PDB file of C-alpha atoms in Angstrom:
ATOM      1  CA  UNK F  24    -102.013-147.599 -60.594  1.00 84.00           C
ATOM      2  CA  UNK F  25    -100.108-149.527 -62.885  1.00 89.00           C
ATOM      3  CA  UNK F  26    -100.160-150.337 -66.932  1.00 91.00           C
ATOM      4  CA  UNK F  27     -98.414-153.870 -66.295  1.00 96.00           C
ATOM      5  CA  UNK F  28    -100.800-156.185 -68.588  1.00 96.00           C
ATOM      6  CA  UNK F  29    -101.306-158.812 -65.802  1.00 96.00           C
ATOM      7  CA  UNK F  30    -100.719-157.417 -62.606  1.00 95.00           C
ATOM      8  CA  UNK F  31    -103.143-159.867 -60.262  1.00 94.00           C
ATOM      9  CA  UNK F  32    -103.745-163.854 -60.597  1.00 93.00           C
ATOM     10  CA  UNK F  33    -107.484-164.462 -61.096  1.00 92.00           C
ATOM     11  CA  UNK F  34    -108.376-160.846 -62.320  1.00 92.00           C
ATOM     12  CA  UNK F  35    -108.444-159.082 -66.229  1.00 91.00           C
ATOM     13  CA  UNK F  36    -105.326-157.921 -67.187  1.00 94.00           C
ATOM     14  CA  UNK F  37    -105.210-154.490 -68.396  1.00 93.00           C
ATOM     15  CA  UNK F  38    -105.349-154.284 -72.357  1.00 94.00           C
ATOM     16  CA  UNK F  39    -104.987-151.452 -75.168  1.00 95.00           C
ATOM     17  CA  UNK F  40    -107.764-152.772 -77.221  1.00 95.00           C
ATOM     18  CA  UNK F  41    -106.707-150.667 -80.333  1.00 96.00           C
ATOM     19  CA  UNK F  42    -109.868-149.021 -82.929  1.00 96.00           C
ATOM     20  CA  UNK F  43    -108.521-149.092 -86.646  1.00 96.00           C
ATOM     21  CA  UNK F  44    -109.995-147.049 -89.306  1.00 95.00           C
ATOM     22  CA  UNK F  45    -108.725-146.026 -92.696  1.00 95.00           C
ATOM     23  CA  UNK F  46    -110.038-143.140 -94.914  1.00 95.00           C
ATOM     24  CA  UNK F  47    -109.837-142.696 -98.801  1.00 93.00           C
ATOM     25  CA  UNK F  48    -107.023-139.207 -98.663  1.00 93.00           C
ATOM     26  CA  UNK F  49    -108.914-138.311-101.752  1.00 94.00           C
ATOM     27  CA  UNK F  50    -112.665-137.859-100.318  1.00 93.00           C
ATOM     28  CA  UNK F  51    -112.124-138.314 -96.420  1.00 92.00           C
ATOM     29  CA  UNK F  52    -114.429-141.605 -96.655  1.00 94.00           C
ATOM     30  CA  UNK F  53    -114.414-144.099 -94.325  1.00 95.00           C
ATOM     31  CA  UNK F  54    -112.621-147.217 -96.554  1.00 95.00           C
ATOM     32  CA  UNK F  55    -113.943-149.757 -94.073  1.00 95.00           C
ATOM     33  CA  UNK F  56    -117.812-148.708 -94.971  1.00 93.00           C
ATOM     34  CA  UNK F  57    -120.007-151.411 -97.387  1.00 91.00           C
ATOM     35  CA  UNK F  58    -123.803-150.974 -96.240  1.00 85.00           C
ATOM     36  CA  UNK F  59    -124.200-154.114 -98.497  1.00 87.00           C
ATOM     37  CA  UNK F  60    -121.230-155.967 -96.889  1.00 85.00           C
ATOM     38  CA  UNK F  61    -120.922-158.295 -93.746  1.00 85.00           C
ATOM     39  CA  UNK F  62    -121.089-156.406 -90.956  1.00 87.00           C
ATOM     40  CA  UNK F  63    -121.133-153.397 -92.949  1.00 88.00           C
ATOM     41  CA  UNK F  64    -117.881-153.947 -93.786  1.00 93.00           C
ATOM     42  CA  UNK F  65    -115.967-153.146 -97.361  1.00 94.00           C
ATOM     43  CA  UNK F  66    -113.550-155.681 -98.915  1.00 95.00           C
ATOM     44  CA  UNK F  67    -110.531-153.464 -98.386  1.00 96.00           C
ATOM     45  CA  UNK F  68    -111.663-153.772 -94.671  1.00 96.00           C
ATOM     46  CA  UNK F  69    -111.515-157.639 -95.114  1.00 96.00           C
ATOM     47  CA  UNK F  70    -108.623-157.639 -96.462  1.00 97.00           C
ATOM     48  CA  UNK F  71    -107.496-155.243 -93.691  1.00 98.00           C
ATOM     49  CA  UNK F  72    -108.250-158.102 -91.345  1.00 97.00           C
ATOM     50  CA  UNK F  73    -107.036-160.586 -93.097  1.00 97.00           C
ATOM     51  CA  UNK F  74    -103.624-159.264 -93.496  1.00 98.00           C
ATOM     52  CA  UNK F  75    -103.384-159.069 -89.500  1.00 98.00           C
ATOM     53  CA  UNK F  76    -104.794-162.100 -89.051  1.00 97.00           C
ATOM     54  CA  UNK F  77    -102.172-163.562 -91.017  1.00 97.00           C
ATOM     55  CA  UNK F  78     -98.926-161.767 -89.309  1.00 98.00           C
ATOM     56  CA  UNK F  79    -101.017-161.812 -86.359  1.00 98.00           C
ATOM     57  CA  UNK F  80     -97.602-164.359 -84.295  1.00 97.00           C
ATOM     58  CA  UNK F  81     -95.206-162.285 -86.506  1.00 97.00           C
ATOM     59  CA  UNK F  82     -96.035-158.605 -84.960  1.00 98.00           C
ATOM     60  CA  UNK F  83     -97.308-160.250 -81.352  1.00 98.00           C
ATOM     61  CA  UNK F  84     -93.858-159.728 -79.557  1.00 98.00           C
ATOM     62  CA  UNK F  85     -94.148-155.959 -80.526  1.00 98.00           C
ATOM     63  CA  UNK F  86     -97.810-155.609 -78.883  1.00 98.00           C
ATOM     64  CA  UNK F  87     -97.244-157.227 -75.869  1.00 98.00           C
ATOM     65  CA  UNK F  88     -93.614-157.266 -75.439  1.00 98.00           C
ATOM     66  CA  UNK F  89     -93.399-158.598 -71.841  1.00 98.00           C
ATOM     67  CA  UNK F  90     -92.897-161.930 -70.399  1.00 97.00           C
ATOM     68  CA  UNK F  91     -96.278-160.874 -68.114  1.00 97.00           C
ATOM     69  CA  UNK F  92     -97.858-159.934 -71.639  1.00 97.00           C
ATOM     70  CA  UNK F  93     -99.186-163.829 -71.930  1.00 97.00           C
ATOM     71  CA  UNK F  94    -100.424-163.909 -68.405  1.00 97.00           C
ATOM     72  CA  UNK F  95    -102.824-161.937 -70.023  1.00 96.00           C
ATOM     73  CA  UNK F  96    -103.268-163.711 -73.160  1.00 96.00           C
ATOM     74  CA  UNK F  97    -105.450-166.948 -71.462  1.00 93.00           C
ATOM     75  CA  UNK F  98    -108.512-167.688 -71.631  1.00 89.00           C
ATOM     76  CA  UNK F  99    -111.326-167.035 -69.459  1.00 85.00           C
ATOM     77  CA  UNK F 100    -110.281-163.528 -69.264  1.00 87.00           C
ATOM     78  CA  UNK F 101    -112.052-161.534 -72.661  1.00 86.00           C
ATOM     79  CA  UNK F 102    -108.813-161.797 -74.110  1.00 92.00           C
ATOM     80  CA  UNK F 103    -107.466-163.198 -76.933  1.00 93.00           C
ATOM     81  CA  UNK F 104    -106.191-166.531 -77.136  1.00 94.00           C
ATOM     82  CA  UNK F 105    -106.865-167.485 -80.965  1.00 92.00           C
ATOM     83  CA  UNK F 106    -106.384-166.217 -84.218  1.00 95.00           C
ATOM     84  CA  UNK F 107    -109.665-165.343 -85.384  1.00 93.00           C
ATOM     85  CA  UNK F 108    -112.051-162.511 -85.550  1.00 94.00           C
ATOM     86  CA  UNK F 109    -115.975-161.722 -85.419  1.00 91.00           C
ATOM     87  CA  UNK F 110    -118.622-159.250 -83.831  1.00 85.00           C
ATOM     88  CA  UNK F 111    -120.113-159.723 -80.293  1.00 77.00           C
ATOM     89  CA  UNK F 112    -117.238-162.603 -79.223  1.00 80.00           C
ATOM     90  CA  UNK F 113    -115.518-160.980 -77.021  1.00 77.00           C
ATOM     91  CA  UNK F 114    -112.844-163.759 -76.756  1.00 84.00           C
ATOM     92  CA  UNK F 115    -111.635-163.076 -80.462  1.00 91.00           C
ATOM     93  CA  UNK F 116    -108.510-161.390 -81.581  1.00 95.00           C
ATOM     94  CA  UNK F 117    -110.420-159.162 -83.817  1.00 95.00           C
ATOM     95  CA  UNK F 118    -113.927-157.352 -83.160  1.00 94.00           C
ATOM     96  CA  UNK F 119    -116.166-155.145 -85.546  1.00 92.00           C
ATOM     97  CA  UNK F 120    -118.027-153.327 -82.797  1.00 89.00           C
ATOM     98  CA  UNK F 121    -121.454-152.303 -83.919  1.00 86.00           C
ATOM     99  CA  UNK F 122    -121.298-149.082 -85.643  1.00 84.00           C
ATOM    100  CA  UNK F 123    -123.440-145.771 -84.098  1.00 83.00           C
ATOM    101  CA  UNK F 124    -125.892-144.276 -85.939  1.00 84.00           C
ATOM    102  CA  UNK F 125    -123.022-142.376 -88.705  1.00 88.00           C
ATOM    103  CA  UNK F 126    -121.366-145.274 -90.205  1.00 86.00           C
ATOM    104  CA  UNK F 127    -119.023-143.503 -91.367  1.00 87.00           C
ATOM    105  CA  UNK F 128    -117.637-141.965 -88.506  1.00 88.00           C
ATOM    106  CA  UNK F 129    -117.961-145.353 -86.392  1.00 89.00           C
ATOM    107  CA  UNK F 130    -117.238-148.279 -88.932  1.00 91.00           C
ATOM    108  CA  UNK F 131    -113.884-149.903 -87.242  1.00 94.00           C
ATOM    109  CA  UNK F 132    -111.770-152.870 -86.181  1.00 95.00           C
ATOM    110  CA  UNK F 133    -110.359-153.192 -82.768  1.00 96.00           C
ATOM    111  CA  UNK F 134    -107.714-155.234 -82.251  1.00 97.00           C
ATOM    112  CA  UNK F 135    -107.001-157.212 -78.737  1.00 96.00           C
ATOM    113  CA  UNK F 136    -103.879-158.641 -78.264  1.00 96.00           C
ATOM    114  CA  UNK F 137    -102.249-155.235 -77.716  1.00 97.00           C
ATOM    115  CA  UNK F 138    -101.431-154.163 -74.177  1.00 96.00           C
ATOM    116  CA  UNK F 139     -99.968-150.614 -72.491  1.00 96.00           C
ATOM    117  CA  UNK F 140     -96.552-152.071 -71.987  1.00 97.00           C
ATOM    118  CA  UNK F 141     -95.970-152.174 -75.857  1.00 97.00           C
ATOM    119  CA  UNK F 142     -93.948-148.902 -77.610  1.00 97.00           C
ATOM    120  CA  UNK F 143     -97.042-147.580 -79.611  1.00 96.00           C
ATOM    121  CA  UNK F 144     -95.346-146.120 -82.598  1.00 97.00           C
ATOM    122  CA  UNK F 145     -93.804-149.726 -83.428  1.00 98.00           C
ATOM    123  CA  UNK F 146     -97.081-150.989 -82.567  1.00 98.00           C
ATOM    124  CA  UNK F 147     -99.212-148.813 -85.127  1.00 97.00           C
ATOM    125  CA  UNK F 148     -96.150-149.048 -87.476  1.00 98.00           C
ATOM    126  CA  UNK F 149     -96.724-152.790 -87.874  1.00 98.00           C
ATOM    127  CA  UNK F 150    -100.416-152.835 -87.262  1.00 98.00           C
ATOM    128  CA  UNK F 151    -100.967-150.568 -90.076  1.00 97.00           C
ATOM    129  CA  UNK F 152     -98.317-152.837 -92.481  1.00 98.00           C
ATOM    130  CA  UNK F 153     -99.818-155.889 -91.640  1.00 98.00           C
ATOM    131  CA  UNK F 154    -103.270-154.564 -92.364  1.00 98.00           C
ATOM    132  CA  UNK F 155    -102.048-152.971 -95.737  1.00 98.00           C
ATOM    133  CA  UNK F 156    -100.648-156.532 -96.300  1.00 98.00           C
ATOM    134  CA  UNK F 157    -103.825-157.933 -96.590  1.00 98.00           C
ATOM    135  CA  UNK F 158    -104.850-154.908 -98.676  1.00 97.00           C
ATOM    136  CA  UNK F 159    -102.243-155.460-101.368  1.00 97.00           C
ATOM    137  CA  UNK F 160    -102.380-159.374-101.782  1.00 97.00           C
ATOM    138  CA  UNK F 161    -106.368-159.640-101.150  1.00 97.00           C
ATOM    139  CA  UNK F 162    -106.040-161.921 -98.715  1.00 97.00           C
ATOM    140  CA  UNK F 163    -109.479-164.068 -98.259  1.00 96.00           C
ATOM    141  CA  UNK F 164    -110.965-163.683 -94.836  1.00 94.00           C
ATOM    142  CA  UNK F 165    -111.919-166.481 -93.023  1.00 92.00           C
ATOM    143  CA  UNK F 166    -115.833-166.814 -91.689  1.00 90.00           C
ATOM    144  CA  UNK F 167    -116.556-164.949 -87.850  1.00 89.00           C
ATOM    145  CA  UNK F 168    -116.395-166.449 -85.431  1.00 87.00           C
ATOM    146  CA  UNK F 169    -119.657-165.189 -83.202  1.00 73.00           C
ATOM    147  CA  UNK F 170    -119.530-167.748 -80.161  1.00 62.00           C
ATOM    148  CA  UNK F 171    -117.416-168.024 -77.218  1.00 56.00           C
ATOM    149  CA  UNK F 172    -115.413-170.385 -77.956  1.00 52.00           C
ATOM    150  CA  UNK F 173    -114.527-171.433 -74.729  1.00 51.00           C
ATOM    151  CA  UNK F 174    -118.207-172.790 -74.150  1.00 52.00           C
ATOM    152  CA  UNK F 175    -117.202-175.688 -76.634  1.00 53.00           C
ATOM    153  CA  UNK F 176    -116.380-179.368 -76.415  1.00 53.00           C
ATOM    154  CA  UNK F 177    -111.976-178.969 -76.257  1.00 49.00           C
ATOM    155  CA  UNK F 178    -112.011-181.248 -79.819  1.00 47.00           C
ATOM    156  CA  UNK F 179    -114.501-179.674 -81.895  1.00 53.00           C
ATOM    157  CA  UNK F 180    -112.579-176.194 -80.476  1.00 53.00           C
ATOM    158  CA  UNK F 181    -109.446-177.780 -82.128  1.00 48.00           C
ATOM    159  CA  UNK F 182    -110.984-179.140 -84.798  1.00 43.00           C
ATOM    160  CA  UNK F 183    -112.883-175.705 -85.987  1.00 55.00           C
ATOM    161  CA  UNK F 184    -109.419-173.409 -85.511  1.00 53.00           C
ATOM    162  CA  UNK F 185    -106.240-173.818 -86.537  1.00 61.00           C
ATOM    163  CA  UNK F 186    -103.999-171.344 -85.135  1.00 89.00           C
ATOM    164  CA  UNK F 187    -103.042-169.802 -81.794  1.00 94.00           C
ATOM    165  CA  UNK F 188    -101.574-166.766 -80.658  1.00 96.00           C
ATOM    166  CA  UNK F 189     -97.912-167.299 -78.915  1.00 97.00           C
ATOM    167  CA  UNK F 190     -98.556-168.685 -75.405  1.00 96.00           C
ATOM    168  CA  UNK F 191     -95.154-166.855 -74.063  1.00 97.00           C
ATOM    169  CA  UNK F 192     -92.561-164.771 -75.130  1.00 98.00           C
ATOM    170  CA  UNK F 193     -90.346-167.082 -76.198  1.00 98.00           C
ATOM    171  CA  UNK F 194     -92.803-167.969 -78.706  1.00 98.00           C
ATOM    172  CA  UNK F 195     -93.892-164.761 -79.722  1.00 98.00           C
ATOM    173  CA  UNK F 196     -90.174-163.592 -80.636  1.00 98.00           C
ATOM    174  CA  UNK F 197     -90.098-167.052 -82.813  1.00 98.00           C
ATOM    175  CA  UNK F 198     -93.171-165.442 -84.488  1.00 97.00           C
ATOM    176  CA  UNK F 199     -91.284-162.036 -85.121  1.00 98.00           C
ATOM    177  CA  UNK F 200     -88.247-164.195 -86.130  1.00 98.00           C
ATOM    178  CA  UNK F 201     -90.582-165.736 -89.100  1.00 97.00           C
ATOM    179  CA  UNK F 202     -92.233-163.140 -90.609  1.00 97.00           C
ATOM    180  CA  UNK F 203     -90.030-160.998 -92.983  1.00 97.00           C
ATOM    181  CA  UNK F 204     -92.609-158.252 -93.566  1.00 98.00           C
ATOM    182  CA  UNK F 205     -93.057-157.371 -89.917  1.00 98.00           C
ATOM    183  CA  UNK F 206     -88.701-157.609 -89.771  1.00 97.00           C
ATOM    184  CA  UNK F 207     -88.892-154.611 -93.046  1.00 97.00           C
ATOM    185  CA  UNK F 208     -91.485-152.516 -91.311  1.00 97.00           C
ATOM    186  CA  UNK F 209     -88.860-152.129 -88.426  1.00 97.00           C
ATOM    187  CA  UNK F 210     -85.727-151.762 -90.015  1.00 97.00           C
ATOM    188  CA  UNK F 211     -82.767-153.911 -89.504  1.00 96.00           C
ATOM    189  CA  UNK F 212     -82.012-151.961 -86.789  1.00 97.00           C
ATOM    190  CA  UNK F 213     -85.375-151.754 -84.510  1.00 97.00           C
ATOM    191  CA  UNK F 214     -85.428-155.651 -85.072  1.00 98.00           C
ATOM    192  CA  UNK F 215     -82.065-156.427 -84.264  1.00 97.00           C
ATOM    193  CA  UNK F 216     -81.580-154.317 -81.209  1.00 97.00           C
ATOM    194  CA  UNK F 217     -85.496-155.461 -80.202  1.00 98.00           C
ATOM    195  CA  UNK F 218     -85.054-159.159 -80.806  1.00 97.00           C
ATOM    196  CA  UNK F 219     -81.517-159.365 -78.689  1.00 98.00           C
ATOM    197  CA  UNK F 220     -83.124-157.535 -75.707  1.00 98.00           C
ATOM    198  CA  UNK F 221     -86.165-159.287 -75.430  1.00 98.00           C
ATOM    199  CA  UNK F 222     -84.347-162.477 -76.036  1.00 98.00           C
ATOM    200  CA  UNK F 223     -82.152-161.510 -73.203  1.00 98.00           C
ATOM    201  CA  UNK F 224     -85.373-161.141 -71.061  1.00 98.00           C
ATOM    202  CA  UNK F 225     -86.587-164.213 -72.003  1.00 98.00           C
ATOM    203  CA  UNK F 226     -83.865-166.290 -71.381  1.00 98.00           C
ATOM    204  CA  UNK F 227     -83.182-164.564 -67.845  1.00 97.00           C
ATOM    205  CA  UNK F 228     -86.834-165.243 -66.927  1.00 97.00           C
ATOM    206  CA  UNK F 229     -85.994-168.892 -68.266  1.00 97.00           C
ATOM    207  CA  UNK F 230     -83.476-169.529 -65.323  1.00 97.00           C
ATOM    208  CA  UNK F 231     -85.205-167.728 -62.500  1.00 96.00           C
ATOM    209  CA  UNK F 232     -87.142-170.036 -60.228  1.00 96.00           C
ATOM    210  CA  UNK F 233     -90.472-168.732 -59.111  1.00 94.00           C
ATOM    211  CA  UNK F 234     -92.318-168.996 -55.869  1.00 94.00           C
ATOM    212  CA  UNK F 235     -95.144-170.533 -57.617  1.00 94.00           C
ATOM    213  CA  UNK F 236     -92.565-173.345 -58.248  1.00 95.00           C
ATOM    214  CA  UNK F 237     -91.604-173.872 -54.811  1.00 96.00           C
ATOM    215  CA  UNK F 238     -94.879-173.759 -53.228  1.00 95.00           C
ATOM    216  CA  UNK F 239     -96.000-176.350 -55.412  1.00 95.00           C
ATOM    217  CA  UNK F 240     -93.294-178.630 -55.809  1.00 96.00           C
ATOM    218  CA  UNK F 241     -91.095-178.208 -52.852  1.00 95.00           C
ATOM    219  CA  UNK F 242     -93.173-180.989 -50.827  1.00 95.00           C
ATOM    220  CA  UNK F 243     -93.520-183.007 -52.756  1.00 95.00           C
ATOM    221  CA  UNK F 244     -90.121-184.078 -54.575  1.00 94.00           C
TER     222      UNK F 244
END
Protein backbone atom coordinates (compact mmCIF):
# COMPACT_ATOMS: atom_id res chain seq x y z
CA UNK A 1 0.00 0.00 0.00
CA UNK A 2 1.18 3.30 -0.53
CA UNK A 3 -0.29 7.14 -0.17
CA UNK A 4 2.20 8.42 -3.02
CA UNK A 5 -0.41 10.56 -5.23
CA UNK A 6 0.72 8.93 -8.55
CA UNK A 7 2.24 5.79 -7.98
CA UNK A 8 1.43 3.90 -11.60
CA UNK A 9 1.51 5.49 -15.33
CA UNK A 10 -1.93 5.01 -16.90
CA UNK A 11 -3.90 4.48 -13.55
CA UNK A 12 -5.82 7.24 -10.89
CA UNK A 13 -3.61 8.60 -8.60
CA UNK A 14 -4.63 8.43 -5.11
CA UNK A 15 -6.34 11.79 -3.88
CA UNK A 16 -7.65 13.32 -0.41
CA UNK A 17 -10.70 14.77 -1.91
CA UNK A 18 -11.37 17.04 1.19
CA UNK A 19 -15.54 17.76 2.42
CA UNK A 20 -15.77 21.45 3.80
CA UNK A 21 -18.52 22.59 5.93
CA UNK A 22 -18.90 25.57 8.19
CA UNK A 23 -21.49 26.05 11.02
CA UNK A 24 -22.92 29.37 12.55
CA UNK A 25 -20.99 28.81 16.56
CA UNK A 26 -24.07 30.62 17.64
CA UNK A 27 -26.97 28.05 16.49
CA UNK A 28 -24.87 24.96 15.17
CA UNK A 29 -26.42 25.68 11.53
CA UNK A 30 -25.02 24.56 8.62
CA UNK A 31 -23.69 28.22 6.96
CA UNK A 32 -23.43 26.58 3.55
CA UNK A 33 -27.46 25.80 3.55
CA UNK A 34 -29.87 28.26 1.08
CA UNK A 35 -32.93 25.93 -0.02
CA UNK A 36 -33.57 28.96 -2.38
CA UNK A 37 -29.92 29.13 -3.58
CA UNK A 38 -27.97 27.33 -6.47
CA UNK A 39 -27.39 24.13 -5.57
CA UNK A 40 -28.78 24.75 -2.30
CA UNK A 41 -26.07 26.68 -1.56
CA UNK A 42 -25.90 30.10 0.75
CA UNK A 43 -23.85 33.14 -0.38
CA UNK A 44 -21.34 32.77 2.43
CA UNK A 45 -20.85 29.28 0.77
CA UNK A 46 -20.16 31.14 -2.58
CA UNK A 47 -18.08 33.20 -1.31
CA UNK A 48 -16.43 30.23 0.46
CA UNK A 49 -15.66 28.99 -3.02
CA UNK A 50 -14.78 31.82 -4.42
CA UNK A 51 -12.11 32.72 -2.05
CA UNK A 52 -10.37 29.21 -2.90
CA UNK A 53 -10.89 29.51 -6.22
CA UNK A 54 -9.02 32.57 -6.19
CA UNK A 55 -5.77 31.39 -4.02
CA UNK A 56 -6.49 28.18 -5.52
CA UNK A 57 -2.12 28.35 -7.35
CA UNK A 58 -1.22 30.25 -4.11
CA UNK A 59 -2.06 27.28 -1.44
CA UNK A 60 -1.49 24.33 -4.33
CA UNK A 61 2.22 23.61 -3.28
CA UNK A 62 0.87 22.98 0.33
CA UNK A 63 -1.85 20.30 -0.94
CA UNK A 64 0.14 18.42 -3.07
CA UNK A 65 3.59 19.16 -2.10
CA UNK A 66 5.44 16.56 -4.23
CA UNK A 67 7.09 16.68 -7.50
CA UNK A 68 4.74 13.25 -8.22
CA UNK A 69 1.76 15.52 -6.89
CA UNK A 70 1.18 16.81 -10.76
CA UNK A 71 1.46 13.37 -12.19
CA UNK A 72 -1.71 13.33 -10.70
CA UNK A 73 -3.00 16.61 -11.59
CA UNK A 74 -3.69 15.65 -15.68
CA UNK A 75 -6.37 15.14 -17.25
CA UNK A 76 -8.18 12.14 -18.13
CA UNK A 77 -7.82 10.99 -14.67
CA UNK A 78 -11.13 12.70 -12.47
CA UNK A 79 -8.72 15.05 -11.31
CA UNK A 80 -8.35 18.46 -11.38
CA UNK A 81 -6.65 20.26 -13.96
CA UNK A 82 -8.57 23.77 -13.99
CA UNK A 83 -9.65 26.30 -11.79
CA UNK A 84 -13.23 26.01 -11.69
CA UNK A 85 -15.98 24.38 -9.81
CA UNK A 86 -19.61 22.78 -10.35
CA UNK A 87 -21.84 19.67 -9.36
CA UNK A 88 -21.71 16.29 -11.23
CA UNK A 89 -18.16 17.28 -13.25
CA UNK A 90 -16.06 15.27 -11.84
CA UNK A 91 -13.02 16.88 -13.61
CA UNK A 92 -13.51 20.25 -11.60
CA UNK A 93 -11.45 21.56 -8.78
CA UNK A 94 -14.47 22.12 -6.73
CA UNK A 95 -17.71 19.80 -6.36
CA UNK A 96 -21.08 20.40 -4.39
CA UNK A 97 -22.02 16.75 -4.07
CA UNK A 98 -25.74 16.32 -3.89
CA UNK A 99 -26.89 16.69 -0.44
CA UNK A 100 -28.84 13.46 1.48
CA UNK A 101 -32.05 13.78 2.59
CA UNK A 102 -30.90 16.38 5.97
CA UNK A 103 -29.45 19.27 4.26
CA UNK A 104 -28.13 20.35 6.92
CA UNK A 105 -26.05 17.69 7.96
CA UNK A 106 -24.88 16.98 4.20
CA UNK A 107 -24.67 20.51 2.46
CA UNK A 108 -20.68 20.65 1.56
CA UNK A 109 -17.80 21.46 -0.78
CA UNK A 110 -15.13 19.01 -1.57
CA UNK A 111 -12.16 20.11 -2.75
CA UNK A 112 -9.77 17.97 -5.30
CA UNK A 113 -6.50 19.03 -5.76
CA UNK A 114 -5.46 17.79 -2.30
CA UNK A 115 -3.55 14.53 -2.05
CA UNK A 116 -2.24 12.18 1.17
CA UNK A 117 1.31 13.32 0.77
CA UNK A 118 0.34 16.93 1.92
CA UNK A 119 0.86 17.87 6.01
CA UNK A 120 -2.96 18.20 6.80
CA UNK A 121 -2.88 20.80 9.48
CA UNK A 122 -1.13 23.33 6.91
CA UNK A 123 -3.51 22.05 4.50
CA UNK A 124 -6.84 22.84 6.52
CA UNK A 125 -4.96 25.92 7.91
CA UNK A 126 -4.92 27.48 4.43
CA UNK A 127 -8.00 25.84 3.08
CA UNK A 128 -10.03 27.31 5.75
CA UNK A 129 -8.15 31.06 5.17
CA UNK A 130 -8.60 30.99 1.69
CA UNK A 131 -12.24 30.09 2.02
CA UNK A 132 -12.76 32.84 4.78
CA UNK A 133 -11.04 35.07 2.13
CA UNK A 134 -13.75 34.88 -0.05
CA UNK A 135 -16.06 35.28 2.96
CA UNK A 136 -14.67 38.64 4.01
CA UNK A 137 -14.21 40.41 0.52
CA UNK A 138 -17.50 38.74 -1.14
CA UNK A 139 -15.82 37.55 -3.78
CA UNK A 140 -18.34 36.90 -6.93
CA UNK A 141 -18.41 33.30 -7.98
CA UNK A 142 -18.03 32.45 -11.32
CA UNK A 143 -20.97 30.21 -13.21
CA UNK A 144 -20.48 25.93 -12.79
CA UNK A 145 -19.10 24.41 -14.77
CA UNK A 146 -21.41 21.00 -15.26
CA UNK A 147 -19.62 19.31 -18.38
CA UNK A 148 -16.51 17.47 -18.79
CA UNK A 149 -14.55 19.60 -20.11
CA UNK A 150 -12.29 17.42 -21.68
CA UNK A 151 -15.12 16.30 -24.21
CA UNK A 152 -14.64 19.86 -25.85
CA UNK A 153 -13.12 21.27 -29.01
CA UNK A 154 -9.16 22.32 -27.32
CA UNK A 155 -10.16 26.28 -28.42
CA UNK A 156 -13.51 26.77 -27.19
CA UNK A 157 -11.88 24.82 -23.82
CA UNK A 158 -9.41 27.81 -23.83
CA UNK A 159 -11.58 30.19 -24.81
CA UNK A 160 -14.40 29.39 -21.95
CA UNK A 161 -11.53 29.17 -18.92
CA UNK A 162 -8.99 31.19 -18.02
CA UNK A 163 -6.89 29.72 -15.46
CA UNK A 164 -5.02 26.51 -14.68
CA UNK A 165 -3.82 24.84 -11.77
CA UNK A 166 0.26 24.62 -11.60
CA UNK A 167 1.31 21.85 -14.03
CA UNK A 168 4.55 21.03 -11.68
CA UNK A 169 6.08 21.98 -8.68
CA UNK A 170 8.09 24.45 -9.80
CA UNK A 171 5.07 26.23 -10.68
CA UNK A 172 3.08 25.61 -7.82
CA UNK A 173 5.85 27.11 -5.35
CA UNK A 174 5.72 30.32 -7.87
CA UNK A 175 2.00 30.26 -6.90
CA UNK A 176 2.80 30.13 -3.04
CA UNK A 177 5.55 32.74 -3.79
CA UNK A 178 2.58 35.21 -5.10
CA UNK A 179 0.01 35.07 -2.83
CA UNK A 180 0.66 37.03 0.46
CA UNK A 181 -2.41 35.75 2.31
CA UNK A 182 -1.55 32.08 1.97
CA UNK A 183 2.47 33.36 3.07
CA UNK A 184 0.46 35.07 6.64
CA UNK A 185 -1.60 31.99 7.26
CA UNK A 186 1.82 30.11 7.63
CA UNK A 187 3.95 32.32 9.38
CA UNK A 188 7.22 33.56 8.20
CA UNK A 189 8.60 30.69 9.46
CA UNK A 190 6.42 27.59 7.98
CA UNK A 191 6.89 29.51 4.57
CA UNK A 192 10.38 30.11 4.69
CA UNK A 193 11.61 26.79 5.92
CA UNK A 194 8.70 25.14 3.38
CA UNK A 195 9.56 27.17 0.32
CA UNK A 196 13.61 26.46 0.65
CA UNK A 197 12.98 22.68 0.99
CA UNK A 198 10.68 22.16 -1.62
CA UNK A 199 12.69 24.42 -3.79
CA UNK A 200 15.59 22.25 -3.01
CA UNK A 201 13.46 19.25 -4.27
CA UNK A 202 12.58 20.84 -7.18
CA UNK A 203 15.66 21.89 -8.39
CA UNK A 204 17.33 18.36 -7.59
CA UNK A 205 14.53 16.69 -9.59
CA UNK A 206 15.46 19.47 -12.28
CA UNK A 207 19.00 17.89 -12.89
CA UNK A 208 18.20 14.22 -12.57
CA UNK A 209 17.78 12.49 -15.89
CA UNK A 210 14.97 10.01 -16.05
CA UNK A 211 14.63 6.70 -17.76
CA UNK A 212 11.69 7.95 -19.55
CA UNK A 213 14.30 10.32 -21.13
CA UNK A 214 16.61 7.79 -22.26
CA UNK A 215 14.25 5.37 -23.61
CA UNK A 216 12.88 7.90 -25.72
CA UNK A 217 15.59 9.91 -26.84
CA UNK A 218 18.65 7.83 -26.59
CA UNK A 219 18.10 6.45 -30.32
CA UNK A 220 17.41 8.78 -31.73
CA UNK A 221 19.97 11.81 -31.15
Amino acid sequence: ATFLPKPLYGVSGSGMHTHQQLVHLATGKNAFVDAQGEYGLSDIGRYFIAGQLAHARGMCAILAPLVNSYKRLVPGFEAPVYINWGRVNREALIRVPRPGANRQNSERVELRCCDPSCNPYLALAVMLRAGLDGIQRKLPLPPAMDESLFLRDENERLHRLSRLLPATLGEALDGLREDTLIRETLGDSIYEGFLEAKSIEWIDYRRQVHAWELERYLSVF
